[in-house]
CSV table of C-alpha atoms in Angstrom, one decimal:
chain,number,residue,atom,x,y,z
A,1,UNK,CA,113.3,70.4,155.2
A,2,UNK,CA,109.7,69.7,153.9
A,3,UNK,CA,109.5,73.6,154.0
A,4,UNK,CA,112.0,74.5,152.0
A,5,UNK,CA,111.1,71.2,149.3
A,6,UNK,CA,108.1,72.9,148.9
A,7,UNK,CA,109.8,76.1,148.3
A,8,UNK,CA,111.5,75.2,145.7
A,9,UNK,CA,108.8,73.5,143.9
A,10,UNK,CA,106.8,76.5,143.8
A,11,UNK,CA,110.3,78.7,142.7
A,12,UNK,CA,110.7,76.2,140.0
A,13,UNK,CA,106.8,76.3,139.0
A,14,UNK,CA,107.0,80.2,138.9
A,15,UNK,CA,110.2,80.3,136.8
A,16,UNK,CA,108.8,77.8,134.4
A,17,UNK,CA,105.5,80.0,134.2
A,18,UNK,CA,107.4,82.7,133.1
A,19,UNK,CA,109.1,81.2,130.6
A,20,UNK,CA,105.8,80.3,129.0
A,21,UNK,CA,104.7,83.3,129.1
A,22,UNK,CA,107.3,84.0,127.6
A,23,UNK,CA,107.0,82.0,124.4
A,24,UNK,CA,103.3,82.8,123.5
A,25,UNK,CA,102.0,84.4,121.0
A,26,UNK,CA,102.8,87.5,120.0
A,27,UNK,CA,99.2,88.6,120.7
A,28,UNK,CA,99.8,87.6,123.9
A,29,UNK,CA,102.8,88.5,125.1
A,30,UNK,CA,104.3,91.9,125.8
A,31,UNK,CA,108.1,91.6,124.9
A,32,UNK,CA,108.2,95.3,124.8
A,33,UNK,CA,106.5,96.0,121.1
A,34,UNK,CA,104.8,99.3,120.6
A,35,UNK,CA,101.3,98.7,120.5
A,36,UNK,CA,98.8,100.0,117.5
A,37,UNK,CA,95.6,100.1,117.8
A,38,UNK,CA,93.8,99.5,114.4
A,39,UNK,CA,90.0,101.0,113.9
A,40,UNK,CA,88.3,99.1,111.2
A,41,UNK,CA,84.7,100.5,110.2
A,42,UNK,CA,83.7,97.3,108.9
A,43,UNK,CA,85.5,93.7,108.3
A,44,UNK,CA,83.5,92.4,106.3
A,45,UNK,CA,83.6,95.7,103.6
A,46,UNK,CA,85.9,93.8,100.6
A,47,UNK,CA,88.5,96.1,99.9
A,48,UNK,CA,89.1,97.0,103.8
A,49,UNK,CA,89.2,93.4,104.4
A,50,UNK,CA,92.1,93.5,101.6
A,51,UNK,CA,93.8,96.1,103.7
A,52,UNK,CA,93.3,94.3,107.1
A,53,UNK,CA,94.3,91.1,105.6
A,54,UNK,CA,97.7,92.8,104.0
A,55,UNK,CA,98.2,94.8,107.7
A,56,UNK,CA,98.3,91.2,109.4
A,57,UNK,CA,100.5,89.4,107.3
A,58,UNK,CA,103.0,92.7,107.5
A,59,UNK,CA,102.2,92.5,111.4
A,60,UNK,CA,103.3,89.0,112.0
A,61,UNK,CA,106.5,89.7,110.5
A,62,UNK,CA,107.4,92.3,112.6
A,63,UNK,CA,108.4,92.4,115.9
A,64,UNK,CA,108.7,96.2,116.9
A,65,UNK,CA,104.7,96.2,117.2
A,66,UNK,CA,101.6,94.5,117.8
A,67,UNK,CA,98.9,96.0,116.0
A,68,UNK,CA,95.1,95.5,117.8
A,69,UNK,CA,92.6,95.5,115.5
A,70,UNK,CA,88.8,96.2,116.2
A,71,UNK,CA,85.7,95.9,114.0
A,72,UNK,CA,83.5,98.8,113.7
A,73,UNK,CA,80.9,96.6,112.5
A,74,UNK,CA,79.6,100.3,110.3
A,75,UNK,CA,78.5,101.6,114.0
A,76,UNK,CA,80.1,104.9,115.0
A,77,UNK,CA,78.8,104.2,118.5
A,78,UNK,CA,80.6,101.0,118.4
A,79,UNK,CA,83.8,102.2,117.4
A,80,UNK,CA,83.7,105.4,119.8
A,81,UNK,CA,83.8,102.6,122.2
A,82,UNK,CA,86.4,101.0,120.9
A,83,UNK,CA,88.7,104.0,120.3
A,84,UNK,CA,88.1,104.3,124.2
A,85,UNK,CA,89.2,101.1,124.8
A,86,UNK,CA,92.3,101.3,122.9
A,87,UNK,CA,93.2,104.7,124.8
A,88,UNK,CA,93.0,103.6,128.3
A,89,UNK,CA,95.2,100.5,126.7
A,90,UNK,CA,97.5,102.9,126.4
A,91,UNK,CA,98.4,101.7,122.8
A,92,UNK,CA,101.6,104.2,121.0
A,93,UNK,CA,99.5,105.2,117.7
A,94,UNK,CA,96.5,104.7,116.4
A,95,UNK,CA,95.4,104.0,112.7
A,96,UNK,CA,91.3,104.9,111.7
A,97,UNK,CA,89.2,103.9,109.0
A,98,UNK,CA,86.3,105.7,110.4
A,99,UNK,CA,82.6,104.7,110.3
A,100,UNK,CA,81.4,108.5,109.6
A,101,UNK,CA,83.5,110.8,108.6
A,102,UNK,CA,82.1,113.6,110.5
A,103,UNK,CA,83.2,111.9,114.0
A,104,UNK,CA,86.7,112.4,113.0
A,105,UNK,CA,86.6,115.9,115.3
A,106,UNK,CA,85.7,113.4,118.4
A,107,UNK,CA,89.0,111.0,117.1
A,108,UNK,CA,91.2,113.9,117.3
A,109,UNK,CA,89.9,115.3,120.2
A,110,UNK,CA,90.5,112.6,122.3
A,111,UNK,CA,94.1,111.3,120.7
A,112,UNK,CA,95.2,114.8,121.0
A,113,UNK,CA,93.9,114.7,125.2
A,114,UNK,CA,96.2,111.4,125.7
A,115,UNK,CA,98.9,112.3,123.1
A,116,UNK,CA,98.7,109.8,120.7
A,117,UNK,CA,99.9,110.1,116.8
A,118,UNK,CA,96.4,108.9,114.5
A,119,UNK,CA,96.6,107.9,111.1
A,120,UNK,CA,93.4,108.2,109.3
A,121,UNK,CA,92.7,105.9,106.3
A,122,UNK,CA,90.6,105.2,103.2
A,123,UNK,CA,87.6,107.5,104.7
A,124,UNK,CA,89.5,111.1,104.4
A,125,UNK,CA,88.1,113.6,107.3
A,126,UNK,CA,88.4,117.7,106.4
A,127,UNK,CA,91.6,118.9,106.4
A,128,UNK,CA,90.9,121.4,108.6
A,129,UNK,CA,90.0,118.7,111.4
A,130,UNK,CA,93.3,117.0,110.6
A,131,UNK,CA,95.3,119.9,110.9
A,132,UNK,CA,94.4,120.8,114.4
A,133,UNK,CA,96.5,118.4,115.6
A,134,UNK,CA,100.1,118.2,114.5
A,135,UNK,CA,100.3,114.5,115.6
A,136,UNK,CA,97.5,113.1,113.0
A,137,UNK,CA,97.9,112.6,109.3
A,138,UNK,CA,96.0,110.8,106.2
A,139,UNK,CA,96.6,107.9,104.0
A,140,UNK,CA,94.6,107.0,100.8
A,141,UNK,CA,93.9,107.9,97.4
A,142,UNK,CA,93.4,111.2,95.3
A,143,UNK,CA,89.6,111.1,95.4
A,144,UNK,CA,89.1,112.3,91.9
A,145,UNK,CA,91.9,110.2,90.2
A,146,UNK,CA,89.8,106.9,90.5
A,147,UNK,CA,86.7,108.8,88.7
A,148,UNK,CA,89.0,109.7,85.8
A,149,UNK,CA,90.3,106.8,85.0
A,150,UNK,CA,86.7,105.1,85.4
A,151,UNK,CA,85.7,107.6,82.9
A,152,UNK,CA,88.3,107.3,80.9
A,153,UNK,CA,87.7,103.6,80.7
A,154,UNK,CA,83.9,104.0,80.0
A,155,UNK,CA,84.3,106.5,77.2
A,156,UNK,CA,86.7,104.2,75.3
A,157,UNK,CA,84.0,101.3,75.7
A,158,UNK,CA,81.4,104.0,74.2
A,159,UNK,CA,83.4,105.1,71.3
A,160,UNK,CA,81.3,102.0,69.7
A,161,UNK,CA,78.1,103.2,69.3
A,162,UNK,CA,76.8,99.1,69.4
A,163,UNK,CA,76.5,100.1,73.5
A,164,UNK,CA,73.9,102.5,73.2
A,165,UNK,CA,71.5,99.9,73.1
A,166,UNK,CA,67.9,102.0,72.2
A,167,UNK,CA,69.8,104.3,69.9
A,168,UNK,CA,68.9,107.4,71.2
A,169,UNK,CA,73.0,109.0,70.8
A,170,UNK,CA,73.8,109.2,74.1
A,171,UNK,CA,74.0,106.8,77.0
A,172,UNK,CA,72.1,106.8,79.7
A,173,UNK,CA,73.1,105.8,83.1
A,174,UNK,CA,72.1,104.3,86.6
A,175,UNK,CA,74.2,104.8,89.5
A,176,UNK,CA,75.4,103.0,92.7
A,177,UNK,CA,76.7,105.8,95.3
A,178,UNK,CA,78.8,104.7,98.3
A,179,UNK,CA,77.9,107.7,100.5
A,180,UNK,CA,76.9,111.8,99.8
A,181,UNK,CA,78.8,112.2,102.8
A,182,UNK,CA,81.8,110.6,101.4
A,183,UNK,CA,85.0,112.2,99.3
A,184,UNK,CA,85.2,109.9,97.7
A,185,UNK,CA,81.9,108.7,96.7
A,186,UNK,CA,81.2,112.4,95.9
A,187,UNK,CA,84.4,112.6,93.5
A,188,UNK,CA,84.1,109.0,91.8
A,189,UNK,CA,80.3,110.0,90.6
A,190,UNK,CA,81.2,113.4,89.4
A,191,UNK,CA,84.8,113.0,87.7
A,192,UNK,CA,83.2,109.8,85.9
A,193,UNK,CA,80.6,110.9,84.4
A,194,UNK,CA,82.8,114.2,83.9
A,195,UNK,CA,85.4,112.5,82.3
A,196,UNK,CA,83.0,110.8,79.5
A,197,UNK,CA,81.5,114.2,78.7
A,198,UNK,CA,84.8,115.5,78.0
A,199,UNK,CA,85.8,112.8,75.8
A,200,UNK,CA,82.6,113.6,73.9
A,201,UNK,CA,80.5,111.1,75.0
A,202,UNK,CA,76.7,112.7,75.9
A,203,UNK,CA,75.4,111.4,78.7
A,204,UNK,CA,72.1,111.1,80.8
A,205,UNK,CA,71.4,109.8,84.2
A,206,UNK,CA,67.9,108.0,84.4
A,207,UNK,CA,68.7,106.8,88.4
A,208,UNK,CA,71.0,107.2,91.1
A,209,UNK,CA,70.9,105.3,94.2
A,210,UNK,CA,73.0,105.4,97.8
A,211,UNK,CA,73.9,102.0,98.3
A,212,UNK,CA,76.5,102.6,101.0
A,213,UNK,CA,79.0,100.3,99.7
A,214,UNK,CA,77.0,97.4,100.0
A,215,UNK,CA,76.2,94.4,97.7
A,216,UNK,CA,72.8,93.8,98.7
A,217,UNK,CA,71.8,97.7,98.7
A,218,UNK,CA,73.4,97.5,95.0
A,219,UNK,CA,71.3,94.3,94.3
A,220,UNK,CA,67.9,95.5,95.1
A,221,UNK,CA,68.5,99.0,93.9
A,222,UNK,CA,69.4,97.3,90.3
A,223,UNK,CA,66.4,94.8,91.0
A,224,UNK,CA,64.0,98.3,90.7
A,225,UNK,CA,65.8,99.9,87.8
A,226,UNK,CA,65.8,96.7,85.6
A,227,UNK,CA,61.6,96.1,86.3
A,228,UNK,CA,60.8,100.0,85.5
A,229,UNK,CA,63.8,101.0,82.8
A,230,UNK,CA,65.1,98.0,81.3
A,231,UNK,CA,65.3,98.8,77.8
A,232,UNK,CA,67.1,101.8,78.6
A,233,UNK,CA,69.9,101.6,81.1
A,234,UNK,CA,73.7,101.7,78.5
A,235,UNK,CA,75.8,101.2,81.4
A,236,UNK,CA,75.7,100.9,85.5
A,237,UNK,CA,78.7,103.0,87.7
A,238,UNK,CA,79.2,101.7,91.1
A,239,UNK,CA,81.4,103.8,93.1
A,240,UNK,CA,82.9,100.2,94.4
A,241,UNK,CA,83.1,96.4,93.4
A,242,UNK,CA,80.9,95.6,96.0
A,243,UNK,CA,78.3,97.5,94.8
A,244,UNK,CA,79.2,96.4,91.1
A,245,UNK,CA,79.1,93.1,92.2
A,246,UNK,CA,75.2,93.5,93.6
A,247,UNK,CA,74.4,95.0,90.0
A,248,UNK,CA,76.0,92.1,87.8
A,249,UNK,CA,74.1,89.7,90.5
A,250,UNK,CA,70.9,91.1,89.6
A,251,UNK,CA,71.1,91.2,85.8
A,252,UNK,CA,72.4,87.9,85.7
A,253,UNK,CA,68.7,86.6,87.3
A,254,UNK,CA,67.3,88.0,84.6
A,255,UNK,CA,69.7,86.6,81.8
A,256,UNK,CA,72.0,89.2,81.1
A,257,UNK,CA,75.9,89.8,81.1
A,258,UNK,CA,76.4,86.0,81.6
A,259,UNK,CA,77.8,85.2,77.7
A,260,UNK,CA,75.0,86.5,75.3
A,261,UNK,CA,76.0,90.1,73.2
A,262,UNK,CA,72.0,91.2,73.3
A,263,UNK,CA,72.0,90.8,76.6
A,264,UNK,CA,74.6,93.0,78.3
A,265,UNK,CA,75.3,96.1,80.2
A,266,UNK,CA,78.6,97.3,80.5
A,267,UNK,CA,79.2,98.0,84.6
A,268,UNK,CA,82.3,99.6,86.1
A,269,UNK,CA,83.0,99.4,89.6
A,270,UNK,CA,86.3,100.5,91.9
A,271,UNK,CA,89.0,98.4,93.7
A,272,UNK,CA,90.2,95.2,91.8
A,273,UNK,CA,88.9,93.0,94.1
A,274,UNK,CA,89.4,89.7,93.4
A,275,UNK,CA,85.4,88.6,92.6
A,276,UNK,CA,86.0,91.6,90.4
A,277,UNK,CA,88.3,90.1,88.8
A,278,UNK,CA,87.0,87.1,88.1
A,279,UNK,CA,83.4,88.7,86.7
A,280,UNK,CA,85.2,90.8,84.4
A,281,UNK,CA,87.9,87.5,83.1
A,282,UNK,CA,84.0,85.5,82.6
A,283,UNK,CA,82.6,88.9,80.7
A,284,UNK,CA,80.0,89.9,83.5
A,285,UNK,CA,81.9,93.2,84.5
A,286,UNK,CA,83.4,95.3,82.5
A,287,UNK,CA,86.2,96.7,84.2
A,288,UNK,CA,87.0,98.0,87.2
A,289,UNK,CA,89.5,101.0,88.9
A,290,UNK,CA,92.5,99.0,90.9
A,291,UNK,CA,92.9,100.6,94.4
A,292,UNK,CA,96.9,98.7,96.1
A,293,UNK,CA,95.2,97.6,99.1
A,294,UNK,CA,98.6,95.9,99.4
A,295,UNK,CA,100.6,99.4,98.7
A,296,UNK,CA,97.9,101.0,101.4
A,297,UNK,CA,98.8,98.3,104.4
A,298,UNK,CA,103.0,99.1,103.9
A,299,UNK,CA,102.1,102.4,103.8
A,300,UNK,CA,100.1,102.8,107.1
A,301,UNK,CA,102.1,99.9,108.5
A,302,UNK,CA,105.4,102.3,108.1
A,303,UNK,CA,103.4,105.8,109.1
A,304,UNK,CA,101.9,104.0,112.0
A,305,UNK,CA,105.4,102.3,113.4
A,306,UNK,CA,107.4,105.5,112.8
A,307,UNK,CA,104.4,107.4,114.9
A,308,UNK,CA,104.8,104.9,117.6
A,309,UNK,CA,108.3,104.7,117.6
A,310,UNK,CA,108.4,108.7,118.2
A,311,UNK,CA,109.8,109.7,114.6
A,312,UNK,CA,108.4,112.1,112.0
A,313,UNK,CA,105.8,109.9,110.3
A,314,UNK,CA,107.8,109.4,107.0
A,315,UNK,CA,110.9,109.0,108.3
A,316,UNK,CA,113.1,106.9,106.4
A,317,UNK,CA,110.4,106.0,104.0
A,318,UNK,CA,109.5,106.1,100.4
A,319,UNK,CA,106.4,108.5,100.9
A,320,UNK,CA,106.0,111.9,100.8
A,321,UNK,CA,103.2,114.5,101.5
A,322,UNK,CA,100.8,116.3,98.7
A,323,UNK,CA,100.3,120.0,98.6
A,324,UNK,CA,98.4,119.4,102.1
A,325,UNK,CA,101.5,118.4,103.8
A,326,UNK,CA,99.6,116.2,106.0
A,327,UNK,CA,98.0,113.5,103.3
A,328,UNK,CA,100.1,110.5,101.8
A,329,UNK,CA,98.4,109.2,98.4
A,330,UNK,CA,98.4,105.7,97.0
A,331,UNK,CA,97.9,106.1,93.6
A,332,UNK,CA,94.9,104.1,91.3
A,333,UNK,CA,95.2,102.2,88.3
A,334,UNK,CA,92.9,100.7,85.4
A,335,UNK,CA,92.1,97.3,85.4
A,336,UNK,CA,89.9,95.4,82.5
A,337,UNK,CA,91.8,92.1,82.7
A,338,UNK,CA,93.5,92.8,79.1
């Protein structure tokens, strides 16, 4: 009798057990959603952190998927790792925002081995490394659009001649550069500066400066520019708002862009962050190139649950392919807080 008590204690334990289980989190429990691992290159970069933030709040309302998330921490090595770790995990797709570009062969390599759909983002590998896999496609932006419409911006600031601050008819430039080994780094710096010329504005760059897309890199970069070439800098492009942010930080020690006229340099950055934002409402930035971090979560957040759900990647959504047929583009617009 004691025997079978006991028995059905530890029946009634287990069952209760299970129904905890059963009611955790959704991290925690597997109620049958399609895993996705997410590869971040960095958390802490302002505009991914955006992204991630947007990918979480679509995440927790959804529950067809789980999506993992890992921080790259800007280490290829690191994230190697983790992309190992997600694979034996046995997640259904996989969504990248690789660290270098150039490892993307290794990414494909090894979700084509375990036959996993990948969704690159933000960071846009060659398409010829995309396209030897029929399982792996691209979300982000046009790379040259967001130069344009920088330029475009920064020509119809220079139209007033008032900005070319030692008079010398054309304006001279320093710039912040986010990577040489980037797309888009590489197309932001040409089409700006592009983009003024053809407008008819003469320009001449006195510095340039690979900040990596960093705030502090930016900072100490502008620190060296303002003690050698003060006088002469018209205007500062950073190829992000981090970086733009850095820039403004460093003029402002030494009085400028915080309210007085004869003290100011124009700077244009990329992203409409929010601190972007605000500089540019308080007249320390001049204006900056919004990139839909919000419109790039729903985007991979539909790619990547179609790709782990077995359908075509844009199944059923509102996106469609460029002339690459593998790349989805979310599409840039100007912000000056007007």
């Amino acid at each position: 009798m004691k025997l079978k008590k006991t028995f059905a204690l530890l029946l009634t334990l287990v069952m209760v057990a299970a129904v905890a289980v059963g009611c955790g989190s959704k991290d925690a429990q597997s109620d049958g959603g399609k895993k996705i691992g997410v590869l971040i290159y960095k958390f802490d970069d302002t505009y991914i952190s955006s992204v991630r933030q947007a990918l979480q709040a679509l995440d927790t309302s959804d529950a067809e998927v789980e999506l993992v998330m890992q921080d790259g921490q800007n280490n290829q090595g690191t994230q190697n790792d983790q992309l190992d770790n997600l694979i034996s995990q046995g997640v259904s797709a996989l969504l990248v925002n690789i660290v270098d570009i150039g490892a993307a062969q290794n990414v494909i390599d090894k979700a084509k081995a375990a036959d996993i759909p990948v969704v690159f983002f933000n960071r846009e590998p060659d398409a010829n490394v995309l396209k030897q896999y029929d399982k792996a496609r691209f979300v982000g932006t046009q790379p040259e659009e967001a130069g344009i419409i920088q330029g475009e911006m920064m020509a119809e600031l220079f139209a007033d001649a008032k900005y070319d601050r030692n008079g010398d008819g054309k304006i001279n430039y320093v710039l912040l550069h986010g990577g040489t080994d980037n797309p888009e780094a590489i197309a932001r710096s040409e089409y700006s500066v592009k983009t003024m010329n053809e407008k008819g504005i003469e320009t001449e760059e006195l510095a340039m400066q690979i900040a990596e897309w960093d705030n502090e890199k930016a900072k100490s970069a502008m620190d060296g520019w303002l003690q050698r070439d003060q006088n002469n800098i018209d205007l500062v492009i950073a190829n992000n708002d981090g970086m733009a942010s850095g820039a403004i930080s460093s003029l402002k020690a030494i009085g400028f862009n915080s309210g007085d006229d004869s003290k100011y340099i124009p700077v244009f950055g990329v992203d409409a962050t929010e601190e972007a934002k605000v500089l540019i409402s308080e007249g320390s930035m001049a204006g900056t190139v919004m990139q839909d971090a919000q419109g790039m979560a729903k985007a991979l957040m539909e790619l990547g649950k179609n790709a782990a759900m077995g359908k075509d990647f844009i199944e059923g959504t509102s996106y469609s392919y460029d002339a690459s047929e593998i790349s989805v583009r979310i599409p840039y617009q100007p912000y000056s807080g007007k």
